[in-house]
CSV table of C-alpha atoms in Angstrom, one decimal:
chain,number,residue,atom,x,y,z
A,1,MET,CA,40.8,77.3,34.9
A,2,LYS,CA,39.9,78.1,38.5
A,3,ILE,CA,38.8,81.8,38.4
A,4,LEU,CA,37.7,84.2,41.1
A,5,ILE,CA,35.7,87.3,40.1
A,6,ILE,CA,35.6,90.0,42.8
A,7,GLY,CA,32.2,91.4,41.9
A,8,GLY,CA,30.5,89.1,39.5
A,9,THR,CA,27.1,90.7,39.3
A,10,GLY,CA,27.9,94.2,38.3
A,11,LEU,CA,27.4,95.9,34.9
A,12,ILE,CA,30.6,94.5,33.3
A,13,SER,CA,31.3,91.5,35.5
A,14,THR,CA,27.9,89.8,34.8
A,15,GLY,CA,28.9,89.6,31.2
A,16,ILE,CA,32.4,88.4,32.0
A,17,THR,CA,30.9,85.6,34.3
A,18,HIS,CA,28.6,84.4,31.5
A,19,GLN,CA,31.3,84.4,28.9
A,20,LEU,CA,33.7,82.5,31.1
A,21,LEU,CA,31.0,80.0,32.0
A,22,ASP,CA,30.4,79.4,28.3
A,23,ARG,CA,34.1,78.6,28.0
A,24,GLY,CA,33.7,75.9,30.7
A,25,GLU,CA,35.7,77.7,33.4
A,26,GLU,CA,35.3,77.1,37.1
A,27,ILE,CA,33.9,80.4,38.5
A,28,THR,CA,33.7,81.7,42.0
A,29,VAL,CA,32.4,85.2,42.7
A,30,PHE,CA,33.0,87.3,45.8
A,31,ASN,CA,30.4,90.0,46.6
A,32,ARG,CA,28.0,91.3,49.2
A,33,GLY,CA,25.3,88.7,48.2
A,34,ARG,CA,22.7,91.4,47.5
A,35,SER,CA,22.2,90.8,43.8
A,36,GLY,CA,21.0,87.5,42.3
A,37,PHE,CA,22.9,85.9,39.5
A,38,GLU,CA,21.3,83.6,36.9
A,39,GLY,CA,24.4,81.4,36.8
A,40,GLY,CA,22.8,79.4,39.6
A,41,ASP,CA,24.7,76.4,40.8
A,42,ARG,CA,27.3,76.7,38.1
A,43,VAL,CA,28.9,79.6,40.1
A,44,ALA,CA,30.3,79.4,43.6
A,45,GLN,CA,29.7,82.4,45.8
A,46,ILE,CA,31.7,83.9,48.7
A,47,VAL,CA,29.7,86.6,50.5
A,48,GLY,CA,31.7,89.4,52.2
A,49,ASP,CA,32.5,93.0,52.4
A,50,ARG,CA,35.5,94.1,50.3
A,51,THR,CA,36.1,97.1,52.6
A,52,ASP,CA,36.6,94.9,55.7
A,53,LEU,CA,40.2,94.3,54.7
A,54,ALA,CA,41.2,91.8,57.4
A,55,ARG,CA,38.1,89.6,56.8
A,56,PHE,CA,38.5,89.8,53.1
A,57,GLU,CA,42.1,88.7,53.2
A,58,ALA,CA,41.2,85.7,55.5
A,59,GLN,CA,38.4,84.7,53.1
A,60,MET,CA,40.6,84.9,50.0
A,61,VAL,CA,43.4,82.9,51.6
A,62,GLU,CA,40.9,80.2,52.6
A,63,ALA,CA,39.3,80.1,49.1
A,64,GLY,CA,42.4,80.1,47.0
A,65,PRO,CA,44.6,79.6,45.2
A,66,PHE,CA,43.2,80.7,41.8
A,67,ASP,CA,44.5,80.5,38.3
A,68,CYS,CA,43.1,84.0,37.6
A,69,VAL,CA,41.5,86.7,39.8
A,70,LEU,CA,39.5,89.4,38.1
A,71,ASP,CA,39.2,92.4,40.4
A,72,MET,CA,36.2,94.5,39.4
A,73,ARG,CA,35.8,96.2,42.8
A,74,CYS,CA,39.1,97.7,43.7
A,75,PHE,CA,38.9,101.5,44.1
A,76,THR,CA,41.5,102.5,46.7
A,77,PRO,CA,45.2,102.0,47.3
A,78,ALA,CA,44.4,100.3,50.6
A,79,GLU,CA,42.2,97.8,48.8
A,80,ALA,CA,44.9,97.2,46.2
A,81,GLU,CA,47.5,96.5,49.0
A,82,SER,CA,45.1,94.2,50.7
A,83,ALA,CA,44.7,92.3,47.4
A,84,VAL,CA,48.4,91.9,47.1
A,85,ARG,CA,48.6,90.4,50.6
A,86,SER,CA,45.7,88.1,49.8
A,87,PHE,CA,46.9,86.7,46.5
A,88,ARG,CA,50.7,86.9,46.6
A,89,GLY,CA,51.8,83.5,45.4
A,90,ARG,CA,48.2,82.4,45.3
A,91,ALA,CA,47.1,83.7,41.9
A,92,GLY,CA,48.6,83.0,38.5
A,93,GLN,CA,47.1,86.1,36.9
A,94,TYR,CA,45.6,89.2,38.5
A,95,LEU,CA,43.3,91.1,36.1
A,96,PHE,CA,42.6,94.6,37.4
A,97,CYS,CA,39.6,96.7,36.2
A,98,SER,CA,41.1,100.2,36.0
A,99,THR,CA,39.7,103.2,34.0
A,100,VAL,CA,40.7,105.6,31.2
A,101,ASP,CA,40.4,108.3,33.8
A,102,VAL,CA,43.9,107.4,35.1
A,103,TYR,CA,45.4,109.8,32.5
A,104,ASN,CA,46.0,113.5,33.0
A,105,LYS,CA,43.5,115.7,31.3
A,106,PRO,CA,43.8,117.4,29.0
A,107,ALA,CA,46.3,114.9,27.6
A,108,ALA,CA,49.6,116.0,26.1
A,109,ARG,CA,48.5,114.5,22.7
A,110,TYR,CA,45.6,112.7,21.1
A,111,PRO,CA,44.6,110.0,20.6
A,112,ILE,CA,45.6,108.8,24.1
A,113,THR,CA,47.6,105.6,24.2
A,114,GLU,CA,48.5,103.3,27.1
A,115,ASP,CA,51.9,105.0,27.4
A,116,GLU,CA,50.4,108.4,28.4
A,117,LEU,CA,51.5,109.5,31.9
A,118,LEU,CA,49.2,108.6,34.7
A,119,ARG,CA,47.8,111.1,37.2
A,120,GLU,CA,49.9,111.8,40.2
A,121,GLY,CA,47.8,112.1,43.4
A,122,PRO,CA,46.3,113.1,45.5
A,123,GLY,CA,43.9,115.4,43.7
A,124,VAL,CA,40.3,116.6,43.5
A,125,PHE,CA,39.2,113.7,41.2
A,126,SER,CA,39.9,111.1,43.8
A,127,TYR,CA,38.3,108.2,41.9
A,128,ALA,CA,40.8,108.7,39.0
A,129,HIS,CA,43.9,109.3,41.2
A,130,ASP,CA,43.1,106.3,43.4
A,131,LYS,CA,42.8,104.0,40.3
A,132,ALA,CA,46.1,105.3,39.0
A,133,GLU,CA,47.8,104.5,42.4
A,134,CYS,CA,46.2,101.0,42.4
A,135,GLU,CA,47.8,100.4,39.0
A,136,ARG,CA,51.2,101.3,40.5
A,137,ILE,CA,50.7,98.9,43.4
A,138,PHE,CA,49.7,96.0,41.2
A,139,LEU,CA,52.5,96.6,38.7
A,140,ALA,CA,55.0,96.7,41.6
A,141,ALA,CA,53.6,93.3,42.7
A,142,HIS,CA,54.0,92.0,39.1
A,143,GLY,CA,57.6,93.3,39.1
A,144,ARG,CA,58.3,91.4,42.4
A,145,GLY,CA,56.8,88.2,41.0
A,146,ASP,CA,53.9,88.1,43.4
A,147,PHE,CA,51.6,87.4,40.5
A,148,ALA,CA,51.2,88.3,36.8
A,149,VAL,CA,49.2,91.5,36.3
A,150,THR,CA,47.0,92.5,33.4
A,151,ILE,CA,45.3,95.9,33.5
A,152,ILE,CA,42.1,96.8,31.5
A,153,ARG,CA,41.2,100.5,31.3
A,154,PRO,CA,37.5,100.7,30.1
A,155,ALA,CA,36.0,104.0,29.0
A,156,HIS,CA,32.5,104.9,30.1
A,157,THR,CA,30.6,101.7,30.1
A,158,TYR,CA,26.8,101.6,29.7
A,159,GLY,CA,24.1,99.1,28.9
A,160,GLU,CA,21.2,97.2,30.3
A,161,GLY,CA,21.4,97.6,34.1
A,162,SER,CA,22.7,101.1,34.0
A,163,THR,CA,21.6,104.5,32.8
A,164,VAL,CA,22.5,107.0,30.1
A,165,LEU,CA,25.2,109.5,30.9
A,166,HIS,CA,24.8,113.3,30.5
A,167,THR,CA,26.1,116.6,31.8
A,168,PHE,CA,24.9,115.8,35.3
A,169,ARG,CA,26.0,112.2,35.1
A,170,GLY,CA,23.3,109.6,35.6
A,171,ALA,CA,19.9,111.1,36.7
A,172,THR,CA,17.2,109.6,34.5
A,173,THR,CA,15.1,112.8,34.6
A,174,TYR,CA,17.3,113.8,31.6
A,175,LEU,CA,15.6,111.0,29.6
A,176,ASP,CA,12.2,112.1,30.7
A,177,ARG,CA,13.0,115.7,29.7
A,178,LEU,CA,14.0,114.6,26.2
A,179,ARG,CA,10.8,112.6,25.9
A,180,LYS,CA,8.7,115.5,26.9
A,181,GLY,CA,10.5,117.9,24.6
A,182,LYS,CA,11.9,120.0,27.4
A,183,PRO,CA,15.2,121.8,26.9
A,184,VAL,CA,18.3,120.0,28.3
A,185,ILE,CA,21.5,121.5,29.5
A,186,VAL,CA,24.8,120.6,27.8
A,187,HIS,CA,28.1,121.9,29.3
A,188,GLY,CA,30.2,124.4,27.4
A,189,ASP,CA,29.5,124.6,23.7
A,190,GLY,CA,28.8,120.9,23.5
A,191,THR,CA,31.8,120.2,21.2
A,192,SER,CA,34.1,118.3,23.5
A,193,LEU,CA,34.4,114.6,22.4
A,194,TRP,CA,33.1,111.7,24.4
A,195,VAL,CA,33.2,108.0,23.9
A,196,SER,CA,31.2,105.1,25.5
A,197,CYS,CA,31.3,101.3,25.1
A,198,HIS,CA,28.5,98.8,25.7
A,199,ARG,CA,29.0,96.5,28.6
A,200,ASP,CA,28.9,93.4,26.4
A,201,ASP,CA,31.9,94.6,24.3
A,202,VAL,CA,33.9,95.6,27.4
A,203,ALA,CA,33.1,92.2,29.1
A,204,TRP,CA,34.4,90.4,25.9
A,205,ALA,CA,37.8,92.1,26.3
A,206,PHE,CA,38.1,91.1,29.9
A,207,ALA,CA,37.3,87.5,29.1
A,208,ALA,CA,39.7,87.5,26.2
A,209,ALA,CA,42.6,88.6,28.5
A,210,VAL,CA,42.0,85.7,31.0
A,211,GLY,CA,44.8,83.3,30.8
A,212,ASP,CA,46.6,85.0,27.9
A,213,GLU,CA,50.2,85.3,28.9
A,214,ARG,CA,50.8,88.0,26.3
A,215,THR,CA,48.9,90.4,28.5
A,216,TYR,CA,51.0,89.9,31.6
A,217,GLY,CA,52.5,93.2,32.7
A,218,ARG,CA,50.4,95.1,30.1
A,219,ALA,CA,47.6,97.6,30.2
A,220,TYR,CA,44.8,97.8,27.6
A,221,GLN,CA,42.4,100.6,26.8
A,222,VAL,CA,38.9,99.2,25.9
A,223,THR,CA,36.7,101.9,24.5
A,224,GLY,CA,34.1,102.5,21.9
A,225,GLU,CA,35.2,104.0,18.6
A,226,GLU,CA,32.4,106.5,18.0
A,227,TRP,CA,33.8,109.7,19.3
A,228,LEU,CA,30.8,112.0,19.6
A,229,THR,CA,30.4,115.6,20.5
A,230,TRP,CA,28.1,116.1,23.5
A,231,ASN,CA,25.7,117.8,21.1
A,232,ARG,CA,25.6,114.8,18.8
A,233,TYR,CA,25.5,112.5,21.8
A,234,THR,CA,22.3,114.3,23.0
A,235,GLU,CA,20.7,114.0,19.5
A,236,LEU,CA,21.4,110.3,19.4
A,237,VAL,CA,19.9,109.7,22.8
A,238,ALA,CA,16.8,111.7,21.8
A,239,GLU,CA,16.6,109.5,18.6
A,240,ALA,CA,16.9,106.3,20.7
A,241,LEU,CA,14.0,107.5,22.9
A,242,GLY,CA,11.8,108.3,19.9
A,243,ALA,CA,11.8,111.9,21.1
A,244,PRO,CA,11.7,115.1,19.1
A,245,PRO,CA,15.1,116.7,18.2
A,246,PRO,CA,16.5,118.1,21.4
A,247,THR,CA,16.5,121.7,22.5
A,248,ILE,CA,20.0,122.1,23.8
A,249,VAL,CA,20.9,124.9,26.2
A,250,HIS,CA,24.6,125.5,26.4
A,251,ILE,CA,25.9,126.8,29.7
A,252,PRO,CA,29.6,127.3,30.6
A,253,THR,CA,31.1,124.4,32.5
A,254,ASP,CA,32.7,126.7,35.1
A,255,LEU,CA,29.4,128.3,35.9
A,256,LEU,CA,27.7,124.9,36.3
A,257,ALA,CA,30.4,123.7,38.6
A,258,ALA,CA,30.1,126.9,40.7
A,259,LEU,CA,26.3,126.6,40.8
A,260,ALA,CA,26.1,122.9,41.5
A,261,PRO,CA,29.5,121.5,42.5
A,262,GLU,CA,28.1,118.0,43.3
A,263,ARG,CA,25.8,117.6,40.3
A,264,ALA,CA,28.4,119.1,37.9
A,265,PHE,CA,31.5,117.4,39.4
A,266,TRP,CA,32.1,114.8,36.7
A,267,CYS,CA,31.2,117.3,34.0
A,268,ALA,CA,33.8,119.8,35.3
A,269,HIS,CA,36.6,117.2,35.9
A,270,ASN,CA,36.0,114.7,33.1
A,271,PHE,CA,33.2,115.4,30.5
A,272,ALA,CA,34.5,118.9,29.6
A,273,GLY,CA,37.7,117.5,28.2
A,274,ASN,CA,38.2,115.4,25.0
A,275,ASN,CA,38.1,111.6,25.5
A,276,ILE,CA,39.8,110.1,22.4
A,277,PHE,CA,41.6,106.8,23.0
A,278,ASP,CA,43.6,104.5,20.7
A,279,ASN,CA,42.4,100.9,20.9
A,280,ALA,CA,45.2,99.5,18.7
A,281,ARG,CA,46.8,97.5,21.5
A,282,ALA,CA,43.5,95.8,22.5
A,283,ARG,CA,42.7,95.2,18.8
A,284,ASP,CA,46.1,93.7,18.0
A,285,GLU,CA,46.7,91.6,21.2
A,286,LEU,CA,43.1,90.8,22.4
A,287,GLY,CA,41.2,90.8,19.1
A,288,PHE,CA,38.9,93.4,20.6
A,289,ARG,CA,36.3,95.0,18.3
A,290,PRO,CA,33.4,97.1,19.4
A,291,THR,CA,30.3,95.4,17.9
A,292,ILE,CA,27.3,97.4,19.4
A,293,PRO,CA,26.8,100.8,17.8
A,294,PHE,CA,26.0,103.6,20.3
A,295,LEU,CA,22.5,104.2,19.1
A,296,GLU,CA,21.6,100.5,19.4
A,297,GLY,CA,23.2,100.3,22.8
A,298,VAL,CA,21.3,103.3,24.1
A,299,ARG,CA,18.0,101.8,22.7
A,300,ARG,CA,18.7,98.6,24.7
A,301,THR,CA,19.5,100.6,27.8
A,302,ILE,CA,16.3,102.7,27.6
A,303,ALA,CA,14.3,99.5,27.0
A,304,TRP,CA,15.7,98.1,30.2
A,305,LEU,CA,15.0,101.3,32.1
A,306,ASP,CA,11.4,101.4,30.9
A,307,ALA,CA,10.9,97.7,31.7
A,308,HIS,CA,12.1,98.3,35.2
A,309,ASP,CA,10.3,101.6,35.7
A,310,ARG,CA,13.6,103.4,36.3
A,311,ILE,CA,13.0,106.7,34.4
A,312,ASP,CA,12.1,109.4,36.9
A,313,ASP,CA,9.6,112.1,36.3
A,314,SER,CA,11.4,115.4,35.5
A,315,ASP,CA,8.5,117.4,36.7
A,316,ALA,CA,9.4,116.5,40.2
A,317,ASP,CA,12.9,118.1,40.0
A,318,PRO,CA,12.9,121.8,39.1
A,319,PHE,CA,16.7,122.1,39.0
A,320,ASP,CA,17.2,122.2,35.2
A,321,ASP,CA,14.2,124.5,34.6
A,322,ARG,CA,15.5,127.0,37.2
A,323,VAL,CA,19.0,127.0,35.8
A,324,ILE,CA,17.8,127.3,32.2
A,325,ALA,CA,15.4,130.2,33.1
A,326,ALA,CA,18.1,132.0,35.0
A,327,TRP,CA,20.6,131.6,32.2
A,328,ARG,CA,18.2,132.9,29.6
A,329,ARG,CA,17.4,135.9,31.7
A,330,LEU,CA,21.1,136.6,32.2
A,331,GLY,CA,21.7,136.3,28.5
A,332,GLY,CA,18.9,138.7,27.7
A,333,ALA,CA,20.2,141.2,30.2
A,334,ILE,CA,23.7,141.1,28.7
A,335,ARG,CA,22.4,141.5,25.2
A,336,SER,CA,20.3,144.5,26.2
A,337,GLU,CA,23.0,146.2,28.2
A,338,LEU,CA,25.6,145.7,25.4
A,339,ALA,CA,23.4,146.3,22.4
A,340,GLY,CA,25.3,148.3,19.8
A,341,ILE,CA,28.7,147.7,21.4
A,342,GLU,CA,30.3,146.7,18.1
A,343,ASP,CA,29.3,150.1,16.7
A,344,GLY,CA,30.9,151.9,19.6
A,345,GLN,CA,27.5,152.8,21.1
């Protein structure tokens, strides 16, 4: 098959590229040309800027047609509409990398299936709203017969080449704090459920969908199957680091969002809710199975971060220490002021 990967060197798409090469497919990647790829002369490369829509469309028309296009870098409705113009009648299959964040949260019921209603935009969580609108654009193209569309909705994907998620998203000072035995902040009471999936497992699902006509017009959730509270998640990360059991400081999510709206944005709009997804469709139709346990995947990720000197010194960022100290003072003041309140004092 003649396959185009828009991306090709990112966290998920690197694995996809390798797996498709192993199958003997003819691969072209489109990206900015800033990251090297070990596929070497087995992979053709088109260098360009996806956000320069007119230039992108001209390059794609010149390069095509393709049996399959995997779009790992479409984030806005304008980019989706540009892709439709580029590949209408010039791609057999269009495989779009979406996200499980397209669903409304909290969901109407759990576990969430692919039939859950998608977000209606615009909204504060623009990443999720835009991905949902991209899906609508691509499915409309599918309905018109422009090309066959397959949608993959990964959950949080991590692995070598990325970092480890936490309440404030991706700052690696979190890992340094755990190693040094410093307290770490966890939003709310730490009991909301989260799920992650290693990049190699997610890439496998994408590669499995390529050329499979059963997937046309369908969407698939691709997630891990270890649903962890954030408290347990933090304990496992500490274990992967070889660190002592963590000292967790619970702080209300609303307060964190008010104190640090940028740092706590994803916490407030995503992590605080439950993330429980049903993989049955991907299991039944793609043969998907998560193979890398979370603890093992985090160990690999940390090893990669250490090898590339990517874990930052938490002593250089006083944010967590200041918030924790203020929260503890506040808690002490409240306990002192309300001492004996149950007894009517």
